[in-house]
Coordinates of C-alpha atoms in Angstrom, one line a residue:
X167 CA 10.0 -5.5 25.3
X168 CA 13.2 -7.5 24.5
X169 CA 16.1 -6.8 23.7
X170 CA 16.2 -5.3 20.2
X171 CA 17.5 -7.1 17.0
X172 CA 20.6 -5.8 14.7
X173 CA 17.3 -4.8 12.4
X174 CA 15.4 -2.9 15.0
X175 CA 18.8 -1.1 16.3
X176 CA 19.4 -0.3 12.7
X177 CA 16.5 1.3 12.6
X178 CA 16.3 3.0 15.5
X179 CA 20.0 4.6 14.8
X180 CA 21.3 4.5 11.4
X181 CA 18.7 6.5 9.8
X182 CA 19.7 8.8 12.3
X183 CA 23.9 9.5 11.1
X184 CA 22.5 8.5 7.5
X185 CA 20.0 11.3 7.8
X186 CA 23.0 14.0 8.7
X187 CA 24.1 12.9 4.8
X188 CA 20.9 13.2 3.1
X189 CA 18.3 15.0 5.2
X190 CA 15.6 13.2 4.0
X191 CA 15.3 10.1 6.2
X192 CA 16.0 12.6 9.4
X193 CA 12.7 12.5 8.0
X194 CA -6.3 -15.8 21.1
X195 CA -6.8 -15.4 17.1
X196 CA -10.7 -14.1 16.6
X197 CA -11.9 -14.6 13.3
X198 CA -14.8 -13.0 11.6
X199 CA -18.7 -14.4 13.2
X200 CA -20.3 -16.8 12.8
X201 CA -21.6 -15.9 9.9
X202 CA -18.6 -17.4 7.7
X203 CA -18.6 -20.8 8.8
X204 CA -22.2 -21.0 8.4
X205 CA -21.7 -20.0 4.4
X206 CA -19.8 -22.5 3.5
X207 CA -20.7 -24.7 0.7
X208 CA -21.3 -28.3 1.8
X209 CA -18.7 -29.2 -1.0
X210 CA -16.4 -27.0 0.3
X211 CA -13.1 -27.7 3.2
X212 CA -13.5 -26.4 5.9
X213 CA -12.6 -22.5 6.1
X214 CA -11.6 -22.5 9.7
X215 CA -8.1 -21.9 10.3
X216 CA -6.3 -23.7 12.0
X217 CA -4.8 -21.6 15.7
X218 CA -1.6 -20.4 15.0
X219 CA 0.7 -21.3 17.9
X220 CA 2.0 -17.4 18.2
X221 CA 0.6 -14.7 19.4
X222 CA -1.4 -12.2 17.3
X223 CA 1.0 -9.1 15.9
X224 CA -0.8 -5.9 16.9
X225 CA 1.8 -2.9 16.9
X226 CA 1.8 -2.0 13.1
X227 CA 2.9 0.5 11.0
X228 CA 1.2 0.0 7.0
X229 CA 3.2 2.5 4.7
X230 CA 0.2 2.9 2.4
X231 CA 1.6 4.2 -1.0
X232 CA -0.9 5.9 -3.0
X233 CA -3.0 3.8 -6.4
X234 CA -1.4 0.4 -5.2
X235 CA -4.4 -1.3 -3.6
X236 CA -3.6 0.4 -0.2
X237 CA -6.9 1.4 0.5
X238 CA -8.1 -2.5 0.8
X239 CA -5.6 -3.4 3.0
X240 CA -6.0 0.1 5.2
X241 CA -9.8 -1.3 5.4
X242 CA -8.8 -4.9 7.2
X243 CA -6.8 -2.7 9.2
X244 CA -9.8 -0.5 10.6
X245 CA -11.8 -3.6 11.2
X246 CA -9.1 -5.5 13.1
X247 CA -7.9 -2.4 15.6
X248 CA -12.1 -1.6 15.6
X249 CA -13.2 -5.0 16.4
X250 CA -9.8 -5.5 19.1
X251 CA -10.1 -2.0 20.4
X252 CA -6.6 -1.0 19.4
X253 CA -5.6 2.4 19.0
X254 CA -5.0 4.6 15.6
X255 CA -2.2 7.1 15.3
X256 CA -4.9 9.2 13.7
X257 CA -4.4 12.4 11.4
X258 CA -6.4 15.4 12.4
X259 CA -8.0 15.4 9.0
X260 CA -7.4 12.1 6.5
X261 CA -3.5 12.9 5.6
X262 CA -0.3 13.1 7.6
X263 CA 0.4 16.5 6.1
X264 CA 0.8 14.7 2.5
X265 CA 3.3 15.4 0.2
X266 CA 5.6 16.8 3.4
X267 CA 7.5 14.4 5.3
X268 CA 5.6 12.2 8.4
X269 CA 5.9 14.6 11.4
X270 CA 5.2 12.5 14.5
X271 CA 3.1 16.0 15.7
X272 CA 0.7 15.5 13.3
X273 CA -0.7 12.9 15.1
X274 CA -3.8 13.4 17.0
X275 CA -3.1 13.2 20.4
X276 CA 0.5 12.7 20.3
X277 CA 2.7 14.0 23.2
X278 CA 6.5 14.2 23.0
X279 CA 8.6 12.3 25.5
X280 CA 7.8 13.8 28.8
X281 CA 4.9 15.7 27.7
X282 CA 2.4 13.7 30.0
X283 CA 0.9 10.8 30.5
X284 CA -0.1 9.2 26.9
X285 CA -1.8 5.7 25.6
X286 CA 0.1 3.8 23.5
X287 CA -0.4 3.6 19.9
X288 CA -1.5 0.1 18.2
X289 CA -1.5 1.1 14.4
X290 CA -0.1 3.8 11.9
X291 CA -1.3 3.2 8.4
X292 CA -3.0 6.8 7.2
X293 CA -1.3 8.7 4.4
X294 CA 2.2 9.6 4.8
X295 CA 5.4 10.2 2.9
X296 CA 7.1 8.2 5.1
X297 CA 10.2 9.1 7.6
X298 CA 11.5 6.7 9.4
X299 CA 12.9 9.1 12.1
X300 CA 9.5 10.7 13.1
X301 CA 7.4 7.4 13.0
X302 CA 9.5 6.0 15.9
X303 CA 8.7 9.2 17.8
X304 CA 5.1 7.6 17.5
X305 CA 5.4 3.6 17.1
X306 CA 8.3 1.2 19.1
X307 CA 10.7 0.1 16.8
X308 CA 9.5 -3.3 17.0
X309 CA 6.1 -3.0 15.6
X310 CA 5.6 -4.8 12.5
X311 CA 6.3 -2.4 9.2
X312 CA 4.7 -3.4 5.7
X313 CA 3.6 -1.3 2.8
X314 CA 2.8 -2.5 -1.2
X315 CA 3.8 -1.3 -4.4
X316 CA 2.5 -1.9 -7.9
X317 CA 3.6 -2.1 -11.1
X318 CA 4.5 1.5 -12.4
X319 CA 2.8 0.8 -15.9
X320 CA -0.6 0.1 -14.2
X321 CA 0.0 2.6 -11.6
X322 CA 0.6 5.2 -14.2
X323 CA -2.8 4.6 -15.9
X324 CA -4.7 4.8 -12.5
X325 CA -2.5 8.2 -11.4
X326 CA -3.1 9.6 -14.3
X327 CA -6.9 8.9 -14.3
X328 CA -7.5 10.0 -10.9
X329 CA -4.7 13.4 -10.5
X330 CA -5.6 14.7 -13.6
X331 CA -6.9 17.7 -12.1
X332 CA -4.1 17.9 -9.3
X333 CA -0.9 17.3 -11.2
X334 CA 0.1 20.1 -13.4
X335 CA 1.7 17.8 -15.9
X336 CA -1.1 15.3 -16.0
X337 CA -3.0 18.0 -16.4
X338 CA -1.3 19.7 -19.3
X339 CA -1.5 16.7 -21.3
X340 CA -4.5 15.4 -22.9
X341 CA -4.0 11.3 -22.8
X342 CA -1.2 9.1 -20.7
X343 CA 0.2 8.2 -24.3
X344 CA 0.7 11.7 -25.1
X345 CA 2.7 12.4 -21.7
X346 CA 4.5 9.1 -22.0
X347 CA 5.5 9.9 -25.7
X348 CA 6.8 13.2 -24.3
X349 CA 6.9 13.2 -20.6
X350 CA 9.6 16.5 -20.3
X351 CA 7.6 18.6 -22.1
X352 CA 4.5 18.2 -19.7
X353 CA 6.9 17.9 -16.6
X354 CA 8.3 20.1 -14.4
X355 CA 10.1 18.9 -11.2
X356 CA 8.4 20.5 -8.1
X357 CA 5.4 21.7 -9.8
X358 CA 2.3 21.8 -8.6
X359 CA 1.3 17.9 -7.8
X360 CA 3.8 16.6 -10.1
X361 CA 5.0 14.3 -7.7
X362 CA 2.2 12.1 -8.9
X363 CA 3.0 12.4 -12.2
X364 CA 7.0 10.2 -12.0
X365 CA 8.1 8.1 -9.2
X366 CA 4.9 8.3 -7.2
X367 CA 6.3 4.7 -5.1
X368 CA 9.7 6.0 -4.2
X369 CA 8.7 9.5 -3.2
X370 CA 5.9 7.9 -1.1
X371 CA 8.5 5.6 0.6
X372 CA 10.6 9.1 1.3
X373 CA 14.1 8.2 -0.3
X374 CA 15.7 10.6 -1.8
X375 CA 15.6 12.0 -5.6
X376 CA 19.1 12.1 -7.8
X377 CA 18.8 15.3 -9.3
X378 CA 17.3 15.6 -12.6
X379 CA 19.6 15.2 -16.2
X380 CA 18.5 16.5 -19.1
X381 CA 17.6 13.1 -21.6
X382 CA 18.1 14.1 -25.2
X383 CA 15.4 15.1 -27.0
X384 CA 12.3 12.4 -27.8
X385 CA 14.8 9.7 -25.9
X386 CA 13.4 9.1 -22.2
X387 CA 14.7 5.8 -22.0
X388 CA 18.3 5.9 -19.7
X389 CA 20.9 2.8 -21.1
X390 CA 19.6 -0.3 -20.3
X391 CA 21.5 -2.8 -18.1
X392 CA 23.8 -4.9 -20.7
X393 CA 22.6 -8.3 -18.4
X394 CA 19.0 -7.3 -17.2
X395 CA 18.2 -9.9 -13.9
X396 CA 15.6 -12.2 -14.9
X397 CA 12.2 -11.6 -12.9
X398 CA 10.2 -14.7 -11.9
X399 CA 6.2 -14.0 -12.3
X400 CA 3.4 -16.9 -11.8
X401 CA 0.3 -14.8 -12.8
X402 CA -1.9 -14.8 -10.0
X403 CA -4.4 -18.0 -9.6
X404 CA -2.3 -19.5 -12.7
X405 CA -1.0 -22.5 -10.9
X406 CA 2.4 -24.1 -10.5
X407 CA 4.3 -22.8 -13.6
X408 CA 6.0 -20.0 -13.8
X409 CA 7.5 -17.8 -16.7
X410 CA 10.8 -16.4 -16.6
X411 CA 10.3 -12.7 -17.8
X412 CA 13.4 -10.1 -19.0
X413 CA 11.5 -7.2 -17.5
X414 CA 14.3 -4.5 -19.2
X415 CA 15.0 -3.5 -15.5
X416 CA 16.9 -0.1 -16.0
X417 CA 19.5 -1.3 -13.1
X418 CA 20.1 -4.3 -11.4
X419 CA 18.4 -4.6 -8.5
X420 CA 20.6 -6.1 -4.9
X421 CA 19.0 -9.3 -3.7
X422 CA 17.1 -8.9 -0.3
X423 CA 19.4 -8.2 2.9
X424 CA 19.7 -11.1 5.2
X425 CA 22.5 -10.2 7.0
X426 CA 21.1 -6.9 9.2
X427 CA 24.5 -6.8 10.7
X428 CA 26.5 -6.0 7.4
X429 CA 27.3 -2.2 7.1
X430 CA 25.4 -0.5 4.7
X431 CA 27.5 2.1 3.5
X432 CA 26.2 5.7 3.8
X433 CA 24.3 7.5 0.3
X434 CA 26.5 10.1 0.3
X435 CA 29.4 7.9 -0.7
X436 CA 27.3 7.5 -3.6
X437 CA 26.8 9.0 -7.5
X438 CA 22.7 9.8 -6.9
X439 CA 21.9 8.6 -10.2
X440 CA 24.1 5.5 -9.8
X441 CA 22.7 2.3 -9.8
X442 CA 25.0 1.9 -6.3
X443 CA 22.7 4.7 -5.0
X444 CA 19.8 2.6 -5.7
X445 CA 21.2 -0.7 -4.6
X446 CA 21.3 1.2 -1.2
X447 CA 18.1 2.7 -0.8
X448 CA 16.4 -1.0 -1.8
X449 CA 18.8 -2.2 1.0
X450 CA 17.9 0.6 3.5
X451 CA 13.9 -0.6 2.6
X452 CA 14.7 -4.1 3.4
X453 CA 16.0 -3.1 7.0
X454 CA 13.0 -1.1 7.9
X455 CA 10.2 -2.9 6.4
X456 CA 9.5 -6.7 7.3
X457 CA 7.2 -7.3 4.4
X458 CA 6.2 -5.6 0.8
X459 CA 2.8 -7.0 -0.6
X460 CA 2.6 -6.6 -4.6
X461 CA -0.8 -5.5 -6.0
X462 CA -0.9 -7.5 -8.6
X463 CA -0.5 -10.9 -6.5
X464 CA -2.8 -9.0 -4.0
X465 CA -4.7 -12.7 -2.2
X466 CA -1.3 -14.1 -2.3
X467 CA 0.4 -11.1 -0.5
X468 CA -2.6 -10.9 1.9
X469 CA -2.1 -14.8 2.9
X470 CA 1.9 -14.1 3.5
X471 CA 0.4 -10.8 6.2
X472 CA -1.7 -13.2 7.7
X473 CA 1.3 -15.9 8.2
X474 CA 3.6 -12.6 9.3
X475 CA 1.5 -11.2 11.8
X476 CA -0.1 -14.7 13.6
X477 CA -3.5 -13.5 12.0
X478 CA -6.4 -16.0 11.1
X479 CA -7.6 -15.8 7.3
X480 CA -10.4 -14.2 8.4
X481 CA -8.8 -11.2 9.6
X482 CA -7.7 -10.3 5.7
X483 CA -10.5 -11.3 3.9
X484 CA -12.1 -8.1 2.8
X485 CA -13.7 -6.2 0.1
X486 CA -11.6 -3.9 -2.3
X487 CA -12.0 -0.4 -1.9
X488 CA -11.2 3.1 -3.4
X489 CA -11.6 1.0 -6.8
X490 CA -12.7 2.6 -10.0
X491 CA -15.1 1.5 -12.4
X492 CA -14.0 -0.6 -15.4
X493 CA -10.6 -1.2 -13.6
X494 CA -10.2 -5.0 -13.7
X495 CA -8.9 -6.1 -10.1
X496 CA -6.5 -8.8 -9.0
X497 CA -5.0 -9.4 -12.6
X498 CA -0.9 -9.2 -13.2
X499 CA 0.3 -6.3 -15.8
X500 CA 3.9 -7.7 -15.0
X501 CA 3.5 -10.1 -18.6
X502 CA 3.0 -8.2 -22.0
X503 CA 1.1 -11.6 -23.0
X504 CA -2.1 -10.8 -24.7
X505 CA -1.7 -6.8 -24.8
X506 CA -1.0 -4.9 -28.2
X507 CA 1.8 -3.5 -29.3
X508 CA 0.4 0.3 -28.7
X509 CA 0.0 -1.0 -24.7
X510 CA 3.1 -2.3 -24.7
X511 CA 4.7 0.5 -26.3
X512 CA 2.6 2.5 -23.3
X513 CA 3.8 -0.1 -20.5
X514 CA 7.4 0.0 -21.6
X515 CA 7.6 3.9 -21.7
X516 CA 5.9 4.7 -18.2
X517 CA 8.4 1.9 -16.2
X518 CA 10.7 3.6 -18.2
X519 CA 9.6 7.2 -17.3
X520 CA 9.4 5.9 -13.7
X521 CA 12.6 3.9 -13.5
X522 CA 13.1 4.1 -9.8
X523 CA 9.6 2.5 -9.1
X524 CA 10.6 -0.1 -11.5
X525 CA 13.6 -1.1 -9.5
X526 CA 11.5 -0.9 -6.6
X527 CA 9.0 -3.1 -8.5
X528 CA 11.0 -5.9 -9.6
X529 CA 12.7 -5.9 -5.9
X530 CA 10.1 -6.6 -4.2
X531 CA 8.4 -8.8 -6.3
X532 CA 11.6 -10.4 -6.3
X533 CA 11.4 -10.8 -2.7
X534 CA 8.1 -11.6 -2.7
X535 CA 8.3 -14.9 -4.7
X536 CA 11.4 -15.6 -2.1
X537 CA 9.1 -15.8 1.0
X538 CA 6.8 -17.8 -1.1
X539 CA 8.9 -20.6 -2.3
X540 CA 9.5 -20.1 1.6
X541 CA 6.3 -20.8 2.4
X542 CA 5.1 -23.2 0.2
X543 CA 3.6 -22.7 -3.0
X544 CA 1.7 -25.5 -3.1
X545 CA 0.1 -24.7 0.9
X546 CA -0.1 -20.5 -0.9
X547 CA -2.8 -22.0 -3.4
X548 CA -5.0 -23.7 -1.3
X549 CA -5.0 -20.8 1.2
X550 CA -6.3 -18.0 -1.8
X551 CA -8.5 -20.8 -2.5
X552 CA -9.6 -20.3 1.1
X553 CA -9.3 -16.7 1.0
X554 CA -11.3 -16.2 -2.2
X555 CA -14.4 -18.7 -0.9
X556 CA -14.9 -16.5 2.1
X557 CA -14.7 -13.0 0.0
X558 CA -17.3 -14.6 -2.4
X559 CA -19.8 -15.8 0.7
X560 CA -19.4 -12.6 2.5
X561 CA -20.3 -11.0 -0.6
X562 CA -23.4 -12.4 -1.9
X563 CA -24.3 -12.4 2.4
X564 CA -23.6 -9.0 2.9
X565 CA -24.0 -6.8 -1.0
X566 CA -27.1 -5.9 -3.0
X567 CA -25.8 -7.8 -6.3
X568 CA -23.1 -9.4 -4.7
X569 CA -20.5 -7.3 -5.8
X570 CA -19.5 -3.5 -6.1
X571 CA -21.6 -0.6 -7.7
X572 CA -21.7 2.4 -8.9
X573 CA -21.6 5.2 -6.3
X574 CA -25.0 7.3 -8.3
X575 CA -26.9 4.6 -6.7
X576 CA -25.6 4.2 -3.3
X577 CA -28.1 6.7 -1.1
X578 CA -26.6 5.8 2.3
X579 CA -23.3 8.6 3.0
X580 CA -21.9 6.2 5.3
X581 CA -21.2 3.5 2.1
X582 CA -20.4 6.2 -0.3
X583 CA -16.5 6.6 -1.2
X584 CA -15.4 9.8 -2.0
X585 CA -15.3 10.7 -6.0
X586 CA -12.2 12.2 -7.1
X587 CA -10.8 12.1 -10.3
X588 CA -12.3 11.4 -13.3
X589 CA -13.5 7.6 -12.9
X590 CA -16.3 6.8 -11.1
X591 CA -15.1 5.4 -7.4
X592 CA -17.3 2.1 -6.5
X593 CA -19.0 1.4 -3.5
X594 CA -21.1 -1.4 -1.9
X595 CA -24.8 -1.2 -0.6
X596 CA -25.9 -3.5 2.0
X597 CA -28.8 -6.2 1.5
X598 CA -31.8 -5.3 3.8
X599 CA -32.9 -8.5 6.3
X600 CA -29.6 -8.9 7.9
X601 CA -29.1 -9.7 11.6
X602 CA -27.3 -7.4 14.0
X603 CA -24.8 -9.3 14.0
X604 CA -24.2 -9.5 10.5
X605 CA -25.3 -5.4 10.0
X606 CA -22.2 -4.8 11.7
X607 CA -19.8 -6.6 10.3
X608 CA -21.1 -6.1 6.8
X609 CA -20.6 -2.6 8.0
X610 CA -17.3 -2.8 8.8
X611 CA -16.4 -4.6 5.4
X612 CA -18.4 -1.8 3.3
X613 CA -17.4 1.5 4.9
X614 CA -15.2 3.5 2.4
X615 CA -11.5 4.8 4.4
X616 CA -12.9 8.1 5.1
X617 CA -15.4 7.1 6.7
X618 CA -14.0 4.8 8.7
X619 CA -11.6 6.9 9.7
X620 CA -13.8 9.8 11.2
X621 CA -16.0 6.4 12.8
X622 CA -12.4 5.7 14.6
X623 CA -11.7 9.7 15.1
X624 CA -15.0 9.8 17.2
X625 CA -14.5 6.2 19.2
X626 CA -10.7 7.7 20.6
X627 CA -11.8 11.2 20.8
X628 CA -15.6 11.2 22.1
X629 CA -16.7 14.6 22.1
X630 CA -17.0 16.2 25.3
X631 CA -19.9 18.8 24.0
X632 CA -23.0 17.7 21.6
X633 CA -22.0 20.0 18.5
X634 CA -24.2 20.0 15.1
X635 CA -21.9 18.1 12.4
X636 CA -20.0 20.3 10.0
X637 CA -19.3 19.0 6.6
X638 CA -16.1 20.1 4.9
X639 CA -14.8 18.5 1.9
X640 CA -12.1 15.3 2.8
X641 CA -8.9 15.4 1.2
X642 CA -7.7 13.0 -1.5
X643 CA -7.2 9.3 -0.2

């Protein structure tokens, strides 16, 4: 390995004197078979892409925040390490002790420095709260880090659909209107779960709370920023024009660091509720992480991975996963166009409610948009195009239907996602007819995470004893 850039030494050893103030962050290409070229529409361009003149990134670490569209990208992630023979930094069960901070012994197999001979790890992208510190006990601090967020209106709706029966304050309340209409009087800071129920992005992304203030009574909205920054949205698949939205950002978020080398100054120096405070933990995020896909511009955010990490096309297309029924997918909740004014009363309360993963929000989409003018919007388009063609053909190839169903139907365990919450979680079942080949990559692109994790779990750790299979019931994804 190289020598390391003012990034990767940033990572490597501010956390580390930051941590002492704060505590909490001590805490050749292949491309799918055959099988796509040979669906392609005769009317169609060609799907192959081109070879990218870098080497293939294969050291990763995928922050995968909870009801953002993780689970998708965590499933491209299986297939690639499965189908390269990379190795997982692997949980013992499906979690990385979730809600706790990361803790690099959780790690299946995992020796300390100078604990023995050890294989390298390839990928970390399980469930974590994420601490910087403990992760490079497990991963070089040169792999590639990425995560997503999601717009903390639709998040809410989705949270609050699929905790409801593991968040107290969700719990407590009968609807999401009701909780947003009076979130303090359903919420109780450390409570059972609750972290699911306010901030759900940041605490996943481990940065520090401010403490709690009082709001006055049936007011949850903090002052709003006298000049709110403008944030630039082109709804995904909308074309070339874009609308200028005021998206009553509750502080004004820093633009992206460029300059790794500038001092970031310490949080302690800071007023924890302070919009400084957050200007610093968005600027401590842009050090660590090379890339932040946005859910709602999901295809587009998958292309900019591909570009990041030297990976064909192929390698992100995928099927969507841990998705619940009557959800629409892929479509931007950023614009209030076309909703009614009792949903946009309920958008504007929960990014209200959940302020800090609003900053995050319009940050990253911020940045997003950055690295796309960067790469071309015009070149973006035609490669979704690209993207969505093959997700369409492997679909109608590979699924009864061609498309998702609902889980009562799907008899085979190995398909069936795990139901939690109280939407139905969908699933795929596999056409009968196809050829080995194609069985097992239609496989690949239809196991749920679970399952794919324990397929992983038994390829690293063969068992040394034949054993009859116990069944125990998996944790939340």
């Amino acid at each position: 390995m190289g020598p390391l850039s003012p990034a990767r030494t940033l990572r490597l050893w501010g956390p580390r004197s930051l941590g002492v103030a704060l505590g909490v962050f001590m805490t050749i290409v292949p491309t799918l078979p055959q099988l796509l070229l040979d669906l392609r529409q005769p009317s169609a361009p060609s799907l192959r892409p081109a070879l990218p003149s870098c080497p293939p990134r294969q050291r990763l670490v995928f922050l995968k925040t909870h009801k953002s569209g993780s689970s998708s990208v965590l499933s491209l992630l299986h297939r690639y390490g499965d189908r390269h023979g990379l190795r997982f930094a692997l949980p013992a069960r499906y979690q990385f002790g979730y809600p706790k901070l990361f803790q690099a012994s959780r790690v299946k197999g995992y020796r300390p420095q100078g604990g023995g001979t050890q294989l390298p790890f390839h990928i970390l992208c399980h469930h974590m709260r994420f601490n910087l510190k403990e992760v490079l006990q497990v991963m070089p601090s040169d792999s590639f880090f990425f995560s997503i967020v999601r717009d903390p209106a639709a998040l809410a709706r989705s949270a609050f659909s699929y905790y409801k029966s593991t968040s107290s304050a969700f719990h407590k309340s009968p609807s999401l209107a009701a909780f947003l209409a009076n979130p303090r009087g359903f919420y109780r800071p450390g409570a059972r779960g609750d972290h699911y129920a306010r901030n759900l992005l940041w605490f996943d992304f481990g940065l520090p709370f401010p403490p709690e203030k009082r709001a006055k009574r049936g007011n949850i909205h903090p002052p709003r920023d006298p000049n709110p920054p403008q944030l630039q949205v082109l709804p995904s698949g909308a074309g070339p024009r874009a609308q200028t939205l005021n998206p009553n950002a509750l502080i004004h978020p820093v633009s992206t660091v460029t300059d790794h080398r500038s001092q970031i100054s310490s949080p302690a120096s800071f007023d924890l509720g302070s919009s400084s405070f957050i200007q610093w933990g968005l600027a401590w995020l842009d050090s660590v992480f090379d890339l932040v896909m946005v859910a709602e511009y999901f295809d587009e955010s998958l292309v900019l991975l591909a570009d990041a990490l030297c990976w064909g096309l192929d390698d992100v297309v995928g099927f969507m996963h841990n998705a619940q029924a009557g959800r629409k997918q892929g479509l931007s909740t950023v614009s209030n166009s076309g909703l009614t004014a009792e949903d946009r009363q309920l958008t504007a309360r929960a990014r209200a409610w959940n302020n800090l993963d609003w900053a995050l929000y319009v940050h990253f989409n911020r940045s997003l948009w950055a690295r796309i003018e960067k790469y071309g919007q015009g070149r973006l388009q035609k490669a979704v195009a690209e993207l969505r063609a093959r997700r369409e053909a492997l679909a109608k190839h590979c699924l009864v239907g061609g498309e998702a169903s609902d889980p009562k139907y799907i008899t085979d365990r190995r398909f069936r996602p795990f139901q939690f919450g109280s939407a139905k979680v969908l699933g795929y079942i596999l056409r009968s007819g196809l050829s080995p080949q194609d069985q097992e990559e239609c496989e690949r692109l239809a196991t749920p995470e679970l399952q794919y994790k324990d397929k992983l779990d038994a390829k690293q750790f063969p068992p040394t004893v034949s054993l009859p299979l116990k069944t125990s019931r998996p944790l939340s994804p």
